[in-house]
mmCIF file of C-alpha atoms in Angstrom:
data_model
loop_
_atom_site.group_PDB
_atom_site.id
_atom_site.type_symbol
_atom_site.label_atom_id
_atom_site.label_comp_id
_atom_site.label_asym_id
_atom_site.label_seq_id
_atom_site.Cartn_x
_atom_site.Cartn_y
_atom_site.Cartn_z
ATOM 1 C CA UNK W 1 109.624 89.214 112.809
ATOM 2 C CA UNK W 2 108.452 86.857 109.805
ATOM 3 C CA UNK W 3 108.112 89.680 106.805
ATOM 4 C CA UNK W 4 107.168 88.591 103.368
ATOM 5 C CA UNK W 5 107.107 90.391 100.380
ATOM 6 C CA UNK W 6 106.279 90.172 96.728
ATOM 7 C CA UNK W 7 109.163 90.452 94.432
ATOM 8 C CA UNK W 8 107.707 93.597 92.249
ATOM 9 C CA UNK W 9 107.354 95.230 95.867
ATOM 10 C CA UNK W 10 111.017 94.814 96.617
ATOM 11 C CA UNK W 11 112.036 95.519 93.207
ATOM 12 C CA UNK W 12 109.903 98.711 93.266
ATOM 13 C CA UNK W 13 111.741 100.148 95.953
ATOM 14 C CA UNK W 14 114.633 102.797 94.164
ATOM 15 C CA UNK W 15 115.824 103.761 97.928
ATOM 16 C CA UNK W 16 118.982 101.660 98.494
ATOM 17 C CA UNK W 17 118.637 102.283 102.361
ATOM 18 C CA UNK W 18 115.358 100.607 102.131
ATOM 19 C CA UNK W 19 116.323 97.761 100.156
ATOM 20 C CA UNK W 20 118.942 97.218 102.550
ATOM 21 C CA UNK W 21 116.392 97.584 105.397
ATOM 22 C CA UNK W 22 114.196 94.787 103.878
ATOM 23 C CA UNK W 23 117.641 92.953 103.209
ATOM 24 C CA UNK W 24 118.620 92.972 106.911
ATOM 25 C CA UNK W 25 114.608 91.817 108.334
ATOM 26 C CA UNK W 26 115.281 88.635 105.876
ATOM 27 C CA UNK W 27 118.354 87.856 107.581
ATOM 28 C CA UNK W 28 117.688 88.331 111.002
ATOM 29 C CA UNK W 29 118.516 85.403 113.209
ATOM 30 C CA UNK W 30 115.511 83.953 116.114
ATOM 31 C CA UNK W 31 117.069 87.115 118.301
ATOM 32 C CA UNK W 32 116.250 89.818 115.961
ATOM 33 C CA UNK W 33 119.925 90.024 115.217
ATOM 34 C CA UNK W 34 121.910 90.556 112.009
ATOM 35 C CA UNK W 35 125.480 89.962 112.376
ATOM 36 C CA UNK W 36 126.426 90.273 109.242
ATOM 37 C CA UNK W 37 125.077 90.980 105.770
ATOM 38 C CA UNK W 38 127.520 88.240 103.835
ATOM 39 C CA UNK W 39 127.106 85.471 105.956
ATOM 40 C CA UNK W 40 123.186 86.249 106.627
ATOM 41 C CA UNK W 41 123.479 86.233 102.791
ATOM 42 C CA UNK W 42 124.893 82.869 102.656
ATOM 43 C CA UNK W 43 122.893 80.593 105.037
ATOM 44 C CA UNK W 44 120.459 78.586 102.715
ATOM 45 C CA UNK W 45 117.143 77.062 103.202
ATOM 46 C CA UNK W 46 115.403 79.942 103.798
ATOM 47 C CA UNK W 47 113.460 80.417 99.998
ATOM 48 C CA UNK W 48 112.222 84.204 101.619
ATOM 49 C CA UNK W 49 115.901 85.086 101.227
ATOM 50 C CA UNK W 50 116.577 84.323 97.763
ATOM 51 C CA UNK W 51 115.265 87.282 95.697
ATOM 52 C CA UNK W 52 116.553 89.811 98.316
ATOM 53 C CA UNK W 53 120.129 87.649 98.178
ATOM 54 C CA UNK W 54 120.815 88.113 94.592
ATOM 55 C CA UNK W 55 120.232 91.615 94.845
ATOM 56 C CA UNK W 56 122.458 92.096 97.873
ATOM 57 C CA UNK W 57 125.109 90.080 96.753
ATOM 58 C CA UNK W 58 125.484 91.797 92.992
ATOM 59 C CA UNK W 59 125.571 94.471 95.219
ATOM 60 C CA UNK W 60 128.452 93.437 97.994
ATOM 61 C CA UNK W 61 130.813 92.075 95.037
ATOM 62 C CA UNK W 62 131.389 95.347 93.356
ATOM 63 C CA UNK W 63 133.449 98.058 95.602
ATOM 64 C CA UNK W 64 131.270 100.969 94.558
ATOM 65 C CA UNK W 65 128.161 99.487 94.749
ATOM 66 C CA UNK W 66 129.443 97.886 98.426
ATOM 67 C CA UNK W 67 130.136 101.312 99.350
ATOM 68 C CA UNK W 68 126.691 102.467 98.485
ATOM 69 C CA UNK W 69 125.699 99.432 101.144
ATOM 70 C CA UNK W 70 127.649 100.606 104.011
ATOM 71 C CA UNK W 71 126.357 104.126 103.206
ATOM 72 C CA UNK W 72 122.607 102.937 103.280
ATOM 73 C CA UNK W 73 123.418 101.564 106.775
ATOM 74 C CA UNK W 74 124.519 104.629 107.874
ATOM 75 C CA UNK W 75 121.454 106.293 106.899
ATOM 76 C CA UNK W 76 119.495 103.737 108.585
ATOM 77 C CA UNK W 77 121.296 104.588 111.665
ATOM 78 C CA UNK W 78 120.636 107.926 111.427
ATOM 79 C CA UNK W 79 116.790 107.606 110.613
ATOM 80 C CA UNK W 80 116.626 105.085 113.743
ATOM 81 C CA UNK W 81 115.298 102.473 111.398
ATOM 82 C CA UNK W 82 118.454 99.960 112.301
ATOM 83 C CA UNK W 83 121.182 100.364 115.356
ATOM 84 C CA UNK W 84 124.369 99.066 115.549
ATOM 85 C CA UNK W 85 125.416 96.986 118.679
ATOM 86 C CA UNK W 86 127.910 95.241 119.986
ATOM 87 C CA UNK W 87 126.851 91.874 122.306
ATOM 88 C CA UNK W 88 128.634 88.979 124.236
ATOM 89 C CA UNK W 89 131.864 88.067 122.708
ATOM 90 C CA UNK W 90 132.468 91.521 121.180
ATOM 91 C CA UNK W 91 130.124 90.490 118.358
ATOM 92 C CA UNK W 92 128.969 93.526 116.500
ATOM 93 C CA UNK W 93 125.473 93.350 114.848
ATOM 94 C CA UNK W 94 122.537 95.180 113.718
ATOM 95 C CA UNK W 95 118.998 95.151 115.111
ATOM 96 C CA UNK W 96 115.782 96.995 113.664
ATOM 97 C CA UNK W 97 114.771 99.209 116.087
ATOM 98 C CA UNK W 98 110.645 99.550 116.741
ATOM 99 C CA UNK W 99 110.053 102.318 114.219
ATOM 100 C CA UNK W 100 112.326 100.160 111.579
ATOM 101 C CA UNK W 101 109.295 97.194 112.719
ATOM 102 C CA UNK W 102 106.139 99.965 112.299
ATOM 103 C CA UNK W 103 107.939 101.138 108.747
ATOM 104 C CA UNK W 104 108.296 97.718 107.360
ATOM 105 C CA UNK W 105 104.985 96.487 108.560
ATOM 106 C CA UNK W 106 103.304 99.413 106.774
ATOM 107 C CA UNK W 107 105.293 98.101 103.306
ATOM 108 C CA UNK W 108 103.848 94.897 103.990
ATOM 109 C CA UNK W 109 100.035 95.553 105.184
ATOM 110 C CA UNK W 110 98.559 95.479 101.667
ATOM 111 C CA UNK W 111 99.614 91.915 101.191
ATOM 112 C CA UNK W 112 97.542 91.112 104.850
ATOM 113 C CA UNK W 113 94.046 89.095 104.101
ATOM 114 C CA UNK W 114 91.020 90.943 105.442
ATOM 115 C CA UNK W 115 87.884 89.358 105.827
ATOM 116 C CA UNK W 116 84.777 91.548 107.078
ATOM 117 C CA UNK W 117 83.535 90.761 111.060
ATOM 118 C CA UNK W 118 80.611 89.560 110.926
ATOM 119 C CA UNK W 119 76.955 92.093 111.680
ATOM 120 C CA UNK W 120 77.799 94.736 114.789
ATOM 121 C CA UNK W 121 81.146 93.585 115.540
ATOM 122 C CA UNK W 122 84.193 95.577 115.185
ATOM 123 C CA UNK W 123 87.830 96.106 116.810
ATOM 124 C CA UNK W 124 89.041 99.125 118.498
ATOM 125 C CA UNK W 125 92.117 100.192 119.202
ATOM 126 C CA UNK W 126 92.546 102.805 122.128
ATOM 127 C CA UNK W 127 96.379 104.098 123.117
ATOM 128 C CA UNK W 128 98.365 106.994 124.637
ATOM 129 C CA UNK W 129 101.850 107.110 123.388
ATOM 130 C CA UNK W 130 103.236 109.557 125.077
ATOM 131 C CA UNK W 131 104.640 112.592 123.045
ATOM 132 C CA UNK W 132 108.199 111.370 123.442
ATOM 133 C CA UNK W 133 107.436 108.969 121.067
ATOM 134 C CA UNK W 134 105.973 111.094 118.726
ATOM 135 C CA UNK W 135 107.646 109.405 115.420
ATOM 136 C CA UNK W 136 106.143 106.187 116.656
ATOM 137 C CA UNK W 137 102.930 107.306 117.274
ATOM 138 C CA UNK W 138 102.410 108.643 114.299
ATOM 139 C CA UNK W 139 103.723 105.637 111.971
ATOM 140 C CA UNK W 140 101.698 103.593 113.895
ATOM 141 C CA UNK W 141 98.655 105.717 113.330
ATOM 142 C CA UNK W 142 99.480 105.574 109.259
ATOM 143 C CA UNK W 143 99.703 101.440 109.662
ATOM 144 C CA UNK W 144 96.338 101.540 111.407
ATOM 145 C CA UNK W 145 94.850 103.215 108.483
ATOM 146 C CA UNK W 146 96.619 100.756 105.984
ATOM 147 C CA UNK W 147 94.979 98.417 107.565
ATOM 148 C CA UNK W 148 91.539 99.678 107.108
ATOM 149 C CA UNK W 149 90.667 101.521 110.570
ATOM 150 C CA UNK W 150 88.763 104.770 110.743
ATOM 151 C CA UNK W 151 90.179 107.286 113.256
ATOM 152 C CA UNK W 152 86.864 108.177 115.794
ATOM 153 C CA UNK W 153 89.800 110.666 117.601
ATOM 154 C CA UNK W 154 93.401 110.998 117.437
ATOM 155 C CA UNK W 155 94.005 107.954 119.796
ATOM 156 C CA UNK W 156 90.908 105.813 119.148
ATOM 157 C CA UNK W 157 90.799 103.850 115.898
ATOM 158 C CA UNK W 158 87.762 101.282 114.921
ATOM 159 C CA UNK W 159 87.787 98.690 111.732
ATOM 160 C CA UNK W 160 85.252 96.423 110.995
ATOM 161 C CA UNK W 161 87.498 93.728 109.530
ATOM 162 C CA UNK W 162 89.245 91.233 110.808
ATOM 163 C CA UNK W 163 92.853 91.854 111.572
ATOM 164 C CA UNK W 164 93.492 91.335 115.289
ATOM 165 C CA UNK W 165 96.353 89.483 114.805
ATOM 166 C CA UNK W 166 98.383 91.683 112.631
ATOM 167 C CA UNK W 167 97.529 94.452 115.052
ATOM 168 C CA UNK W 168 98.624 92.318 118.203
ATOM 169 C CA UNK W 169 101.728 91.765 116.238
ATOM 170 C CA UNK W 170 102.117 95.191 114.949
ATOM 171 C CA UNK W 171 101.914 96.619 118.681
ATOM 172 C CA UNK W 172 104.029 93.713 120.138
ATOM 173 C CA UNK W 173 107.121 94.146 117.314
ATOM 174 C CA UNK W 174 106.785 98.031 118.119
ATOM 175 C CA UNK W 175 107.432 97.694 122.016
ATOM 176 C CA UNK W 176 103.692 99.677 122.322
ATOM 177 C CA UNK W 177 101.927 97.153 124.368
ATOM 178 C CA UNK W 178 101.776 99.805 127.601
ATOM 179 C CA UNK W 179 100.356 101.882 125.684
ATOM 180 C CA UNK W 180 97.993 100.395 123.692
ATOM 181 C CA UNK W 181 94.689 98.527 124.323
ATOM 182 C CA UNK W 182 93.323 96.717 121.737
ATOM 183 C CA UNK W 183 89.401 95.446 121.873
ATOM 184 C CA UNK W 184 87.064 93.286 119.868
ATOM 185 C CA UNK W 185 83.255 94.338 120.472
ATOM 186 C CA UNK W 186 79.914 93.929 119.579
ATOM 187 C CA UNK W 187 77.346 96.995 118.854
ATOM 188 C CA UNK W 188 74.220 96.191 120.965
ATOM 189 C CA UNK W 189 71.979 97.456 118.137
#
């Protein structure tokens, strides 16, 4: 997942736990995998990474403030935003979980570029997540209506702007592509 964000955004945030969240989706490798935080930190190139890395690293160098890292992971884990796995090699890393995805899609939907459709043409969005995935459902409702859809029901949402493709993306980084069914039409009027 590509996320960009305005530096007064990031510097807005006063939860450490989500500074750290937006930390971690900078550093993520092609797998959607954070390994670590230091040496995600360290790999250059990447001009994305450089406002989040100068907060992150004042924050790594000093013991307390470390500690007040490790404890924002924690609470990540416990919100589900982030999980901690281990993979081949005994490799431990972290990976944002599909509500972590929804939540930091919503932070970043107002910097999206809408343009209106053009006369009688709109997208619709039509799902049934089943109530399971209740916490899902409903962050995914709030990022539809950041993104300028009108609820008809509870599980059919129309916009008249353009923004298929952060909606394909939204449901494909959220793992809600069974459930969802996404439309572009034209009114016959």
């Amino acid at each position: 997942m590509v996320v960009r964000w305005k530096k007064a955004n990031f510097m807005a945030i006063k939860s450490i736990p989500d500074k750290v969240l937006y930390v971690i989706a900078t550093i993520l490798d092609h797998n959607r995998i954070c390994y670590s935080l230091s040496i995600g930190l360290s790999v250059p190139g990447d001009p994305r990474r450089t406002k989040y890395r100068r907060w992150a690293e004042k924050m790594i160098k000093n013991k307390k403030q470390r500690q007040k890292i490790y404890n924002a992971l924690l609470r990540l884990q416990k919100r589900k935003l982030i999980e901690k796995k281990v993979f081949k090699d005994n490799a431990k890393g972290y990976v944002i979980t599909p509500i972590g995805r929804l939540l930091l899609f919503g932070k970043t939907a107002s910097d999206i570029k809408r343009k209106k459709l053009p006369q009688n043409q709109y997208i619709l969005v039509l799902f049934d997540i089943p109530e399971k995935m209740h916490a899902l459902r409903d962050i995914f409702r709030a990022n539809l209506k950041l993104l300028n859809f009108e609820k008809v029901q509870q599980s059919v949402w129309i916009c008249r702007y353009d923004v298929l493709g952060p909606v394909k993306k939204l449901i494909n980084d959220s793992n809600l592509s069974a459930y969802v069914k996404l439309l572009k039409i034209v009114d016959a009027d």
